[in-house]
């Protein structure tokens, strides 16, 4: 809203500038999950156009224009929101997820707009996590700068968030992720039913994002590496090997 808030993973300058102008939401804070250009492509131009712009990013990452490097579990407030940085290395070494709640109350509500395809608004959200390319709906990011042990640790950290936390990830890869999950766990009723539901949503032109942490724990095979069912299928009781 007009109080400010923040922009997450600012890739495209025209979309962000247009939204800011139409909505009255100033470009004062950016949360960058990692340094890849499809998440930070507009950072430097936005910085040049908006003096005093704060750009937050993981301390171990190389986010363009980063003015506020963050460590794991750092907490800060932007306008009326409270944000906790969660270091989730693997996709990049400094990849950071952002857990967000209302600053004045843990049960307060926040609003989110998806600018990827016009402006899709989500309201009545109590808590959200922005996961970039670490956790996807039904999947996880590629291991560009890390290994299975780090991704497992990152999934474990995210799994400690409240179950009703809304998950906003960086890309709409859900259907292909769930099709892979269906090959791994063809007898998991949650994987079967949600694969059908997500396919139907995409056929109707709807986003599958956001999901929830509770949902991901049920149908995302990469968040289920500790489960006996996955370990039996993989024939290995080491969750790192399963990952």
PDB file of C-alpha atoms in Angstrom:
ATOM      1  CA  UNK A   1       0.000   0.000   0.000  1.00  0.00           C
ATOM      2  CA  UNK A   2       0.975   3.653   0.135  1.00  0.00           C
ATOM      3  CA  UNK A   3       2.791   3.137   3.445  1.00  0.00           C
ATOM      4  CA  UNK A   4       5.563   1.455   1.519  1.00  0.00           C
ATOM      5  CA  UNK A   5       6.317  -2.170   2.243  1.00  0.00           C
ATOM      6  CA  UNK A   6       8.895  -3.746  -0.075  1.00  0.00           C
ATOM      7  CA  UNK A   7       9.510  -5.232  -3.484  1.00  0.00           C
ATOM      8  CA  UNK A   8      10.888  -8.783  -3.775  1.00  0.00           C
ATOM      9  CA  UNK A   9      13.283  -9.900  -6.530  1.00  0.00           C
ATOM     10  CA  UNK A  10      13.057  -6.871  -8.804  1.00  0.00           C
ATOM     11  CA  UNK A  11      13.857  -8.232 -12.253  1.00  0.00           C
ATOM     12  CA  UNK A  12      11.978  -5.935 -14.655  1.00  0.00           C
ATOM     13  CA  UNK A  13      12.230  -2.167 -14.291  1.00  0.00           C
ATOM     14  CA  UNK A  14       9.193  -1.126 -16.423  1.00  0.00           C
ATOM     15  CA  UNK A  15       6.750  -3.364 -14.505  1.00  0.00           C
ATOM     16  CA  UNK A  16       7.944  -2.104 -11.139  1.00  0.00           C
ATOM     17  CA  UNK A  17       8.009   1.565 -12.121  1.00  0.00           C
ATOM     18  CA  UNK A  18       4.516   1.345 -13.606  1.00  0.00           C
ATOM     19  CA  UNK A  19       3.117  -0.425 -10.557  1.00  0.00           C
ATOM     20  CA  UNK A  20       4.686   2.089  -8.189  1.00  0.00           C
ATOM     21  CA  UNK A  21       3.236   4.994 -10.170  1.00  0.00           C
ATOM     22  CA  UNK A  22      -0.267   3.532 -10.368  1.00  0.00           C
ATOM     23  CA  UNK A  23      -0.462   2.172  -6.813  1.00  0.00           C
ATOM     24  CA  UNK A  24       1.355   4.942  -4.993  1.00  0.00           C
ATOM     25  CA  UNK A  25       3.584   2.337  -3.360  1.00  0.00           C
ATOM     26  CA  UNK A  26       7.040   3.959  -3.190  1.00  0.00           C
ATOM     27  CA  UNK A  27      10.157   2.051  -4.197  1.00  0.00           C
ATOM     28  CA  UNK A  28      11.950   2.294  -0.867  1.00  0.00           C
ATOM     29  CA  UNK A  29      12.895  -1.295   0.023  1.00  0.00           C
ATOM     30  CA  UNK A  30      13.964  -4.295  -2.048  1.00  0.00           C
ATOM     31  CA  UNK A  31      14.391  -7.840  -0.762  1.00  0.00           C
ATOM     32  CA  UNK A  32      16.663  -9.866  -3.070  1.00  0.00           C
ATOM     33  CA  UNK A  33      16.667 -13.621  -2.505  1.00  0.00           C
ATOM     34  CA  UNK A  34      19.832 -14.164  -4.553  1.00  0.00           C
ATOM     35  CA  UNK A  35      22.040 -12.498  -7.158  1.00  0.00           C
ATOM     36  CA  UNK A  36      20.815 -14.082 -10.421  1.00  0.00           C
ATOM     37  CA  UNK A  37      19.772 -11.559 -13.055  1.00  0.00           C
ATOM     38  CA  UNK A  38      16.216 -12.839 -13.388  1.00  0.00           C
ATOM     39  CA  UNK A  39      15.742 -11.781  -9.751  1.00  0.00           C
ATOM     40  CA  UNK A  40      17.891  -8.640  -9.537  1.00  0.00           C
ATOM     41  CA  UNK A  41      17.996  -7.273 -13.086  1.00  0.00           C
ATOM     42  CA  UNK A  42      16.380  -3.953 -12.144  1.00  0.00           C
ATOM     43  CA  UNK A  43      18.234  -3.347  -8.870  1.00  0.00           C
ATOM     44  CA  UNK A  44      20.847  -0.899 -10.095  1.00  0.00           C
ATOM     45  CA  UNK A  45      18.475   1.116 -12.300  1.00  0.00           C
ATOM     46  CA  UNK A  46      15.958   1.352  -9.474  1.00  0.00           C
ATOM     47  CA  UNK A  47      18.743   2.494  -7.172  1.00  0.00           C
ATOM     48  CA  UNK A  48      19.793   5.208  -9.620  1.00  0.00           C
ATOM     49  CA  UNK A  49      16.203   6.459  -9.886  1.00  0.00           C
ATOM     50  CA  UNK A  50      15.396   6.227  -6.173  1.00  0.00           C
ATOM     51  CA  UNK A  51      18.048   7.792  -3.905  1.00  0.00           C
ATOM     52  CA  UNK A  52      18.002   6.235  -0.460  1.00  0.00           C
ATOM     53  CA  UNK A  53      16.641   2.927  -1.736  1.00  0.00           C
ATOM     54  CA  UNK A  54      17.475   0.074   0.664  1.00  0.00           C
ATOM     55  CA  UNK A  55      18.439  -3.214  -0.971  1.00  0.00           C
ATOM     56  CA  UNK A  56      18.571  -6.238   1.336  1.00  0.00           C
ATOM     57  CA  UNK A  57      20.403  -9.442   0.441  1.00  0.00           C
ATOM     58  CA  UNK A  58      22.304 -12.354   1.925  1.00  0.00           C
ATOM     59  CA  UNK A  59      25.713 -11.442   3.319  1.00  0.00           C
ATOM     60  CA  UNK A  60      27.354 -14.341   1.467  1.00  0.00           C
ATOM     61  CA  UNK A  61      25.713 -13.478  -1.848  1.00  0.00           C
ATOM     62  CA  UNK A  62      26.645 -10.774  -4.366  1.00  0.00           C
ATOM     63  CA  UNK A  63      23.305  -9.001  -4.803  1.00  0.00           C
ATOM     64  CA  UNK A  64      23.697  -5.958  -7.106  1.00  0.00           C
ATOM     65  CA  UNK A  65      23.415  -2.716  -5.155  1.00  0.00           C
ATOM     66  CA  UNK A  66      23.047  -4.464  -1.801  1.00  0.00           C
ATOM     67  CA  UNK A  67      23.134  -1.849   0.965  1.00  0.00           C
ATOM     68  CA  UNK A  68      21.959  -4.073   3.830  1.00  0.00           C
ATOM     69  CA  UNK A  69      23.728  -7.480   3.904  1.00  0.00           C
ATOM     70  CA  UNK A  70      21.983  -9.970   6.172  1.00  0.00           C
ATOM     71  CA  UNK A  71      22.981 -12.922   8.305  1.00  0.00           C
ATOM     72  CA  UNK A  72      20.782 -15.920   9.085  1.00  0.00           C
ATOM     73  CA  UNK A  73      17.910 -15.052  11.461  1.00  0.00           C
ATOM     74  CA  UNK A  74      18.483 -11.279  11.209  1.00  0.00           C
ATOM     75  CA  UNK A  75      15.213  -9.448  11.895  1.00  0.00           C
ATOM     76  CA  UNK A  76      14.303  -5.977  10.672  1.00  0.00           C
ATOM     77  CA  UNK A  77      11.195  -3.906  10.030  1.00  0.00           C
ATOM     78  CA  UNK A  78      10.175  -2.099   6.849  1.00  0.00           C
ATOM     79  CA  UNK A  79       7.227   0.223   7.314  1.00  0.00           C
ATOM     80  CA  UNK A  80       4.490  -1.910   8.927  1.00  0.00           C
ATOM     81  CA  UNK A  81       6.104  -5.298   8.289  1.00  0.00           C
ATOM     82  CA  UNK A  82       8.544  -7.434  10.267  1.00  0.00           C
ATOM     83  CA  UNK A  83      10.998  -9.481   8.198  1.00  0.00           C
ATOM     84  CA  UNK A  84      13.307 -12.321   9.219  1.00  0.00           C
ATOM     85  CA  UNK A  85      16.140 -13.380   6.892  1.00  0.00           C
ATOM     86  CA  UNK A  86      16.666 -17.132   6.562  1.00  0.00           C
ATOM     87  CA  UNK A  87      19.983 -18.227   5.054  1.00  0.00           C
ATOM     88  CA  UNK A  88      19.143 -21.099   2.701  1.00  0.00           C
ATOM     89  CA  UNK A  89      22.318 -21.918   0.751  1.00  0.00           C
ATOM     90  CA  UNK A  90      22.573 -24.250  -2.235  1.00  0.00           C
ATOM     91  CA  UNK A  91      21.040 -22.566  -5.290  1.00  0.00           C
ATOM     92  CA  UNK A  92      23.544 -19.831  -4.470  1.00  0.00           C
ATOM     93  CA  UNK A  93      25.838 -19.726  -1.469  1.00  0.00           C
ATOM     94  CA  UNK A  94      24.132 -16.687  -0.006  1.00  0.00           C
ATOM     95  CA  UNK A  95      20.552 -17.473  -1.018  1.00  0.00           C
ATOM     96  CA  UNK A  96      18.153 -15.950   1.493  1.00  0.00           C
ATOM     97  CA  UNK A  97      14.442 -16.461   2.114  1.00  0.00           C
ATOM     98  CA  UNK A  98      12.344 -13.816   3.845  1.00  0.00           C
ATOM     99  CA  UNK A  99       9.726 -14.663   6.469  1.00  0.00           C
ATOM    100  CA  UNK A 100       7.256 -11.796   6.801  1.00  0.00           C
ATOM    101  CA  UNK A 101       4.579 -10.955   9.353  1.00  0.00           C
ATOM    102  CA  UNK A 102       2.768  -7.772  10.322  1.00  0.00           C
ATOM    103  CA  UNK A 103       4.968  -5.662  12.587  1.00  0.00           C
ATOM    104  CA  UNK A 104       2.244  -4.695  15.043  1.00  0.00           C
ATOM    105  CA  UNK A 105       0.742  -8.130  15.615  1.00  0.00           C
ATOM    106  CA  UNK A 106       1.650 -11.766  14.831  1.00  0.00           C
ATOM    107  CA  UNK A 107      -1.958 -12.200  13.678  1.00  0.00           C
ATOM    108  CA  UNK A 108      -2.047  -9.008  11.633  1.00  0.00           C
ATOM    109  CA  UNK A 109      -2.651  -9.239   7.909  1.00  0.00           C
ATOM    110  CA  UNK A 110      -0.383  -8.409   5.002  1.00  0.00           C
ATOM    111  CA  UNK A 111      -1.026  -7.968   1.298  1.00  0.00           C
ATOM    112  CA  UNK A 112       1.011  -9.283  -1.635  1.00  0.00           C
ATOM    113  CA  UNK A 113       0.869  -8.350  -5.327  1.00  0.00           C
ATOM    114  CA  UNK A 114       2.321 -10.581  -8.049  1.00  0.00           C
ATOM    115  CA  UNK A 115       3.638  -8.358 -10.843  1.00  0.00           C
ATOM    116  CA  UNK A 116       4.756 -11.188 -13.134  1.00  0.00           C
ATOM    117  CA  UNK A 117       1.528 -11.219 -15.129  1.00  0.00           C
ATOM    118  CA  UNK A 118      -0.180  -7.887 -14.663  1.00  0.00           C
ATOM    119  CA  UNK A 119      -0.997  -7.428 -10.994  1.00  0.00           C
ATOM    120  CA  UNK A 120      -2.537 -10.290  -9.044  1.00  0.00           C
ATOM    121  CA  UNK A 121      -3.359  -9.314  -5.472  1.00  0.00           C
ATOM    122  CA  UNK A 122      -3.416 -11.622  -2.452  1.00  0.00           C
ATOM    123  CA  UNK A 123      -4.861 -10.336   0.799  1.00  0.00           C
ATOM    124  CA  UNK A 124      -5.834 -11.687   4.233  1.00  0.00           C
ATOM    125  CA  UNK A 125      -2.395 -13.279   4.665  1.00  0.00           C
ATOM    126  CA  UNK A 126      -1.185 -13.704   8.239  1.00  0.00           C
ATOM    127  CA  UNK A 127       2.364 -14.714   7.364  1.00  0.00           C
ATOM    128  CA  UNK A 128       4.379 -15.356   4.223  1.00  0.00           C
ATOM    129  CA  UNK A 129       7.808 -16.561   3.141  1.00  0.00           C
ATOM    130  CA  UNK A 130       9.482 -15.459  -0.081  1.00  0.00           C
ATOM    131  CA  UNK A 131      11.706 -18.314  -1.199  1.00  0.00           C
ATOM    132  CA  UNK A 132      13.217 -17.207  -4.514  1.00  0.00           C
ATOM    133  CA  UNK A 133      14.711 -20.260  -6.217  1.00  0.00           C
ATOM    134  CA  UNK A 134      15.168 -22.356  -3.064  1.00  0.00           C
ATOM    135  CA  UNK A 135      11.686 -23.761  -2.424  1.00  0.00           C
ATOM    136  CA  UNK A 136       9.193 -24.050  -5.274  1.00  0.00           C
ATOM    137  CA  UNK A 137       5.656 -25.390  -5.164  1.00  0.00           C
ATOM    138  CA  UNK A 138       6.337 -29.118  -5.270  1.00  0.00           C
ATOM    139  CA  UNK A 139      10.062 -28.698  -5.898  1.00  0.00           C
ATOM    140  CA  UNK A 140      13.368 -27.034  -5.089  1.00  0.00           C
ATOM    141  CA  UNK A 141      16.024 -25.044  -6.931  1.00  0.00           C
ATOM    142  CA  UNK A 142      19.050 -26.360  -8.777  1.00  0.00           C
ATOM    143  CA  UNK A 143      22.248 -26.922  -6.829  1.00  0.00           C
ATOM    144  CA  UNK A 144      24.335 -24.262  -8.601  1.00  0.00           C
ATOM    145  CA  UNK A 145      26.565 -23.252  -5.693  1.00  0.00           C
ATOM    146  CA  UNK A 146      25.878 -25.918  -3.085  1.00  0.00           C
ATOM    147  CA  UNK A 147      25.162 -29.564  -2.418  1.00  0.00           C
ATOM    148  CA  UNK A 148      22.442 -31.925  -1.211  1.00  0.00           C
ATOM    149  CA  UNK A 149      23.344 -31.481   2.450  1.00  0.00           C
ATOM    150  CA  UNK A 150      22.876 -27.714   2.155  1.00  0.00           C
ATOM    151  CA  UNK A 151      19.568 -28.008   0.323  1.00  0.00           C
ATOM    152  CA  UNK A 152      18.332 -30.485   2.922  1.00  0.00           C
ATOM    153  CA  UNK A 153      19.334 -28.070   5.675  1.00  0.00           C
ATOM    154  CA  UNK A 154      17.512 -25.258   3.857  1.00  0.00           C
ATOM    155  CA  UNK A 155      14.353 -27.362   3.483  1.00  0.00           C
ATOM    156  CA  UNK A 156      14.569 -28.312   7.167  1.00  0.00           C
ATOM    157  CA  UNK A 157      14.844 -24.652   8.166  1.00  0.00           C
ATOM    158  CA  UNK A 158      11.800 -23.687   6.097  1.00  0.00           C
ATOM    159  CA  UNK A 159       9.839 -26.616   7.535  1.00  0.00           C
ATOM    160  CA  UNK A 160      10.097 -25.044  11.007  1.00  0.00           C
ATOM    161  CA  UNK A 161       7.874 -22.127   9.920  1.00  0.00           C
ATOM    162  CA  UNK A 162       4.180 -22.204  10.911  1.00  0.00           C
ATOM    163  CA  UNK A 163       2.209 -24.546   8.680  1.00  0.00           C
ATOM    164  CA  UNK A 164      -0.133 -21.830   7.424  1.00  0.00           C
ATOM    165  CA  UNK A 165       2.746 -19.687   6.165  1.00  0.00           C
ATOM    166  CA  UNK A 166       2.057 -18.764   2.536  1.00  0.00           C
ATOM    167  CA  UNK A 167       4.933 -19.701   0.208  1.00  0.00           C
ATOM    168  CA  UNK A 168       5.724 -17.222  -2.566  1.00  0.00           C
ATOM    169  CA  UNK A 169       8.440 -18.662  -4.803  1.00  0.00           C
ATOM    170  CA  UNK A 170      10.287 -17.190  -7.764  1.00  0.00           C
ATOM    171  CA  UNK A 171       8.883 -19.196 -10.678  1.00  0.00           C
ATOM    172  CA  UNK A 172       5.775 -21.087 -11.741  1.00  0.00           C
ATOM    173  CA  UNK A 173       7.324 -24.550 -12.215  1.00  0.00           C
ATOM    174  CA  UNK A 174       4.615 -26.370 -10.299  1.00  0.00           C
ATOM    175  CA  UNK A 175       3.209 -28.797 -12.854  1.00  0.00           C
ATOM    176  CA  UNK A 176       6.595 -30.194 -13.926  1.00  0.00           C
ATOM    177  CA  UNK A 177       7.649 -30.397 -10.260  1.00  0.00           C
ATOM    178  CA  UNK A 178       4.534 -32.343  -9.337  1.00  0.00           C
ATOM    179  CA  UNK A 179       4.887 -34.685 -12.314  1.00  0.00           C
ATOM    180  CA  UNK A 180       8.366 -35.536 -11.032  1.00  0.00           C
ATOM    181  CA  UNK A 181       6.989 -36.018  -7.526  1.00  0.00           C
ATOM    182  CA  UNK A 182       4.341 -38.352  -8.920  1.00  0.00           C
ATOM    183  CA  UNK A 183       7.075 -40.562 -10.369  1.00  0.00           C
ATOM    184  CA  UNK A 184       8.790 -40.686  -6.974  1.00  0.00           C
ATOM    185  CA  UNK A 185       5.648 -41.153  -4.868  1.00  0.00           C
ATOM    186  CA  UNK A 186       2.889 -42.519  -7.141  1.00  0.00           C
ATOM    187  CA  UNK A 187       0.962 -43.840  -4.138  1.00  0.00           C
ATOM    188  CA  UNK A 188       1.035 -40.644  -2.078  1.00  0.00           C
ATOM    189  CA  UNK A 189      -2.600 -39.444  -2.126  1.00  0.00           C
ATOM    190  CA  UNK A 190      -1.539 -35.818  -1.536  1.00  0.00           C
ATOM    191  CA  UNK A 191       0.829 -35.887  -4.513  1.00  0.00           C
ATOM    192  CA  UNK A 192      -1.832 -37.521  -6.716  1.00  0.00           C
ATOM    193  CA  UNK A 193      -4.646 -35.121  -5.794  1.00  0.00           C
ATOM    194  CA  UNK A 194      -2.554 -31.939  -5.830  1.00  0.00           C
ATOM    195  CA  UNK A 195      -0.988 -32.805  -9.195  1.00  0.00           C
ATOM    196  CA  UNK A 196      -4.499 -32.949 -10.654  1.00  0.00           C
ATOM    197  CA  UNK A 197      -5.542 -29.744  -8.889  1.00  0.00           C
ATOM    198  CA  UNK A 198      -2.472 -27.782  -9.964  1.00  0.00           C
ATOM    199  CA  UNK A 199      -2.825 -28.933 -13.582  1.00  0.00           C
ATOM    200  CA  UNK A 200      -6.452 -27.795 -13.589  1.00  0.00           C
ATOM    201  CA  UNK A 201      -5.466 -24.413 -12.152  1.00  0.00           C
ATOM    202  CA  UNK A 202      -2.860 -23.848 -14.860  1.00  0.00           C
ATOM    203  CA  UNK A 203      -5.290 -24.930 -17.594  1.00  0.00           C
ATOM    204  CA  UNK A 204      -7.654 -22.249 -16.271  1.00  0.00           C
ATOM    205  CA  UNK A 205      -4.871 -19.658 -16.375  1.00  0.00           C
ATOM    206  CA  UNK A 206      -4.551 -19.462 -12.599  1.00  0.00           C
ATOM    207  CA  UNK A 207      -1.363 -19.239 -10.532  1.00  0.00           C
ATOM    208  CA  UNK A 208      -0.565 -22.141  -8.204  1.00  0.00           C
ATOM    209  CA  UNK A 209       1.407 -19.713  -6.054  1.00  0.00           C
ATOM    210  CA  UNK A 210       1.138 -19.269  -3.120  1.00  0.00           C
ATOM    211  CA  UNK A 211       1.152 -22.667  -1.481  1.00  0.00           C
ATOM    212  CA  UNK A 212       1.671 -23.281   2.251  1.00  0.00           C
ATOM    213  CA  UNK A 213       4.458 -24.836   4.291  1.00  0.00           C
ATOM    214  CA  UNK A 214       1.988 -27.450   5.572  1.00  0.00           C
ATOM    215  CA  UNK A 215       1.050 -28.371   2.021  1.00  0.00           C
ATOM    216  CA  UNK A 216       4.652 -28.596   0.866  1.00  0.00           C
ATOM    217  CA  UNK A 217       5.420 -31.006   3.716  1.00  0.00           C
ATOM    218  CA  UNK A 218       2.744 -33.325   2.334  1.00  0.00           C
ATOM    219  CA  UNK A 219       3.356 -33.262  -1.430  1.00  0.00           C
ATOM    220  CA  UNK A 220       6.824 -31.812  -2.073  1.00  0.00           C
ATOM    221  CA  UNK A 221       9.207 -34.788  -2.209  1.00  0.00           C
ATOM    222  CA  UNK A 222      12.195 -32.518  -1.517  1.00  0.00           C
ATOM    223  CA  UNK A 223      10.673 -31.559   1.828  1.00  0.00           C
ATOM    224  CA  UNK A 224       9.980 -35.187   2.664  1.00  0.00           C
ATOM    225  CA  UNK A 225      13.507 -36.604   2.671  1.00  0.00           C
ATOM    226  CA  UNK A 226      13.197 -37.492   6.377  1.00  0.00           C
ATOM    227  CA  UNK A 227       9.973 -39.445   5.815  1.00  0.00           C
ATOM    228  CA  UNK A 228      10.054 -43.258   6.009  1.00  0.00           C
ATOM    229  CA  UNK A 229       7.972 -43.403   2.816  1.00  0.00           C
ATOM    230  CA  UNK A 230      10.559 -41.544   0.747  1.00  0.00           C
ATOM    231  CA  UNK A 231      13.471 -43.418   2.313  1.00  0.00           C
ATOM    232  CA  UNK A 232      11.799 -46.739   1.544  1.00  0.00           C
ATOM    233  CA  UNK A 233      11.248 -45.738  -2.080  1.00  0.00           C
ATOM    234  CA  UNK A 234      14.836 -44.505  -2.480  1.00  0.00           C
ATOM    235  CA  UNK A 235      16.067 -47.534  -0.506  1.00  0.00           C
ATOM    236  CA  UNK A 236      18.292 -45.325   1.624  1.00  0.00           C
ATOM    237  CA  UNK A 237      17.598 -44.046   5.148  1.00  0.00           C
ATOM    238  CA  UNK A 238      20.040 -41.162   4.778  1.00  0.00           C
ATOM    239  CA  UNK A 239      17.990 -38.020   4.062  1.00  0.00           C
ATOM    240  CA  UNK A 240      20.981 -36.375   2.341  1.00  0.00           C
ATOM    241  CA  UNK A 241      21.156 -39.274  -0.113  1.00  0.00           C
ATOM    242  CA  UNK A 242      17.416 -38.987  -0.667  1.00  0.00           C
ATOM    243  CA  UNK A 243      17.807 -35.306  -1.516  1.00  0.00           C
TER     244      UNK A 243
END
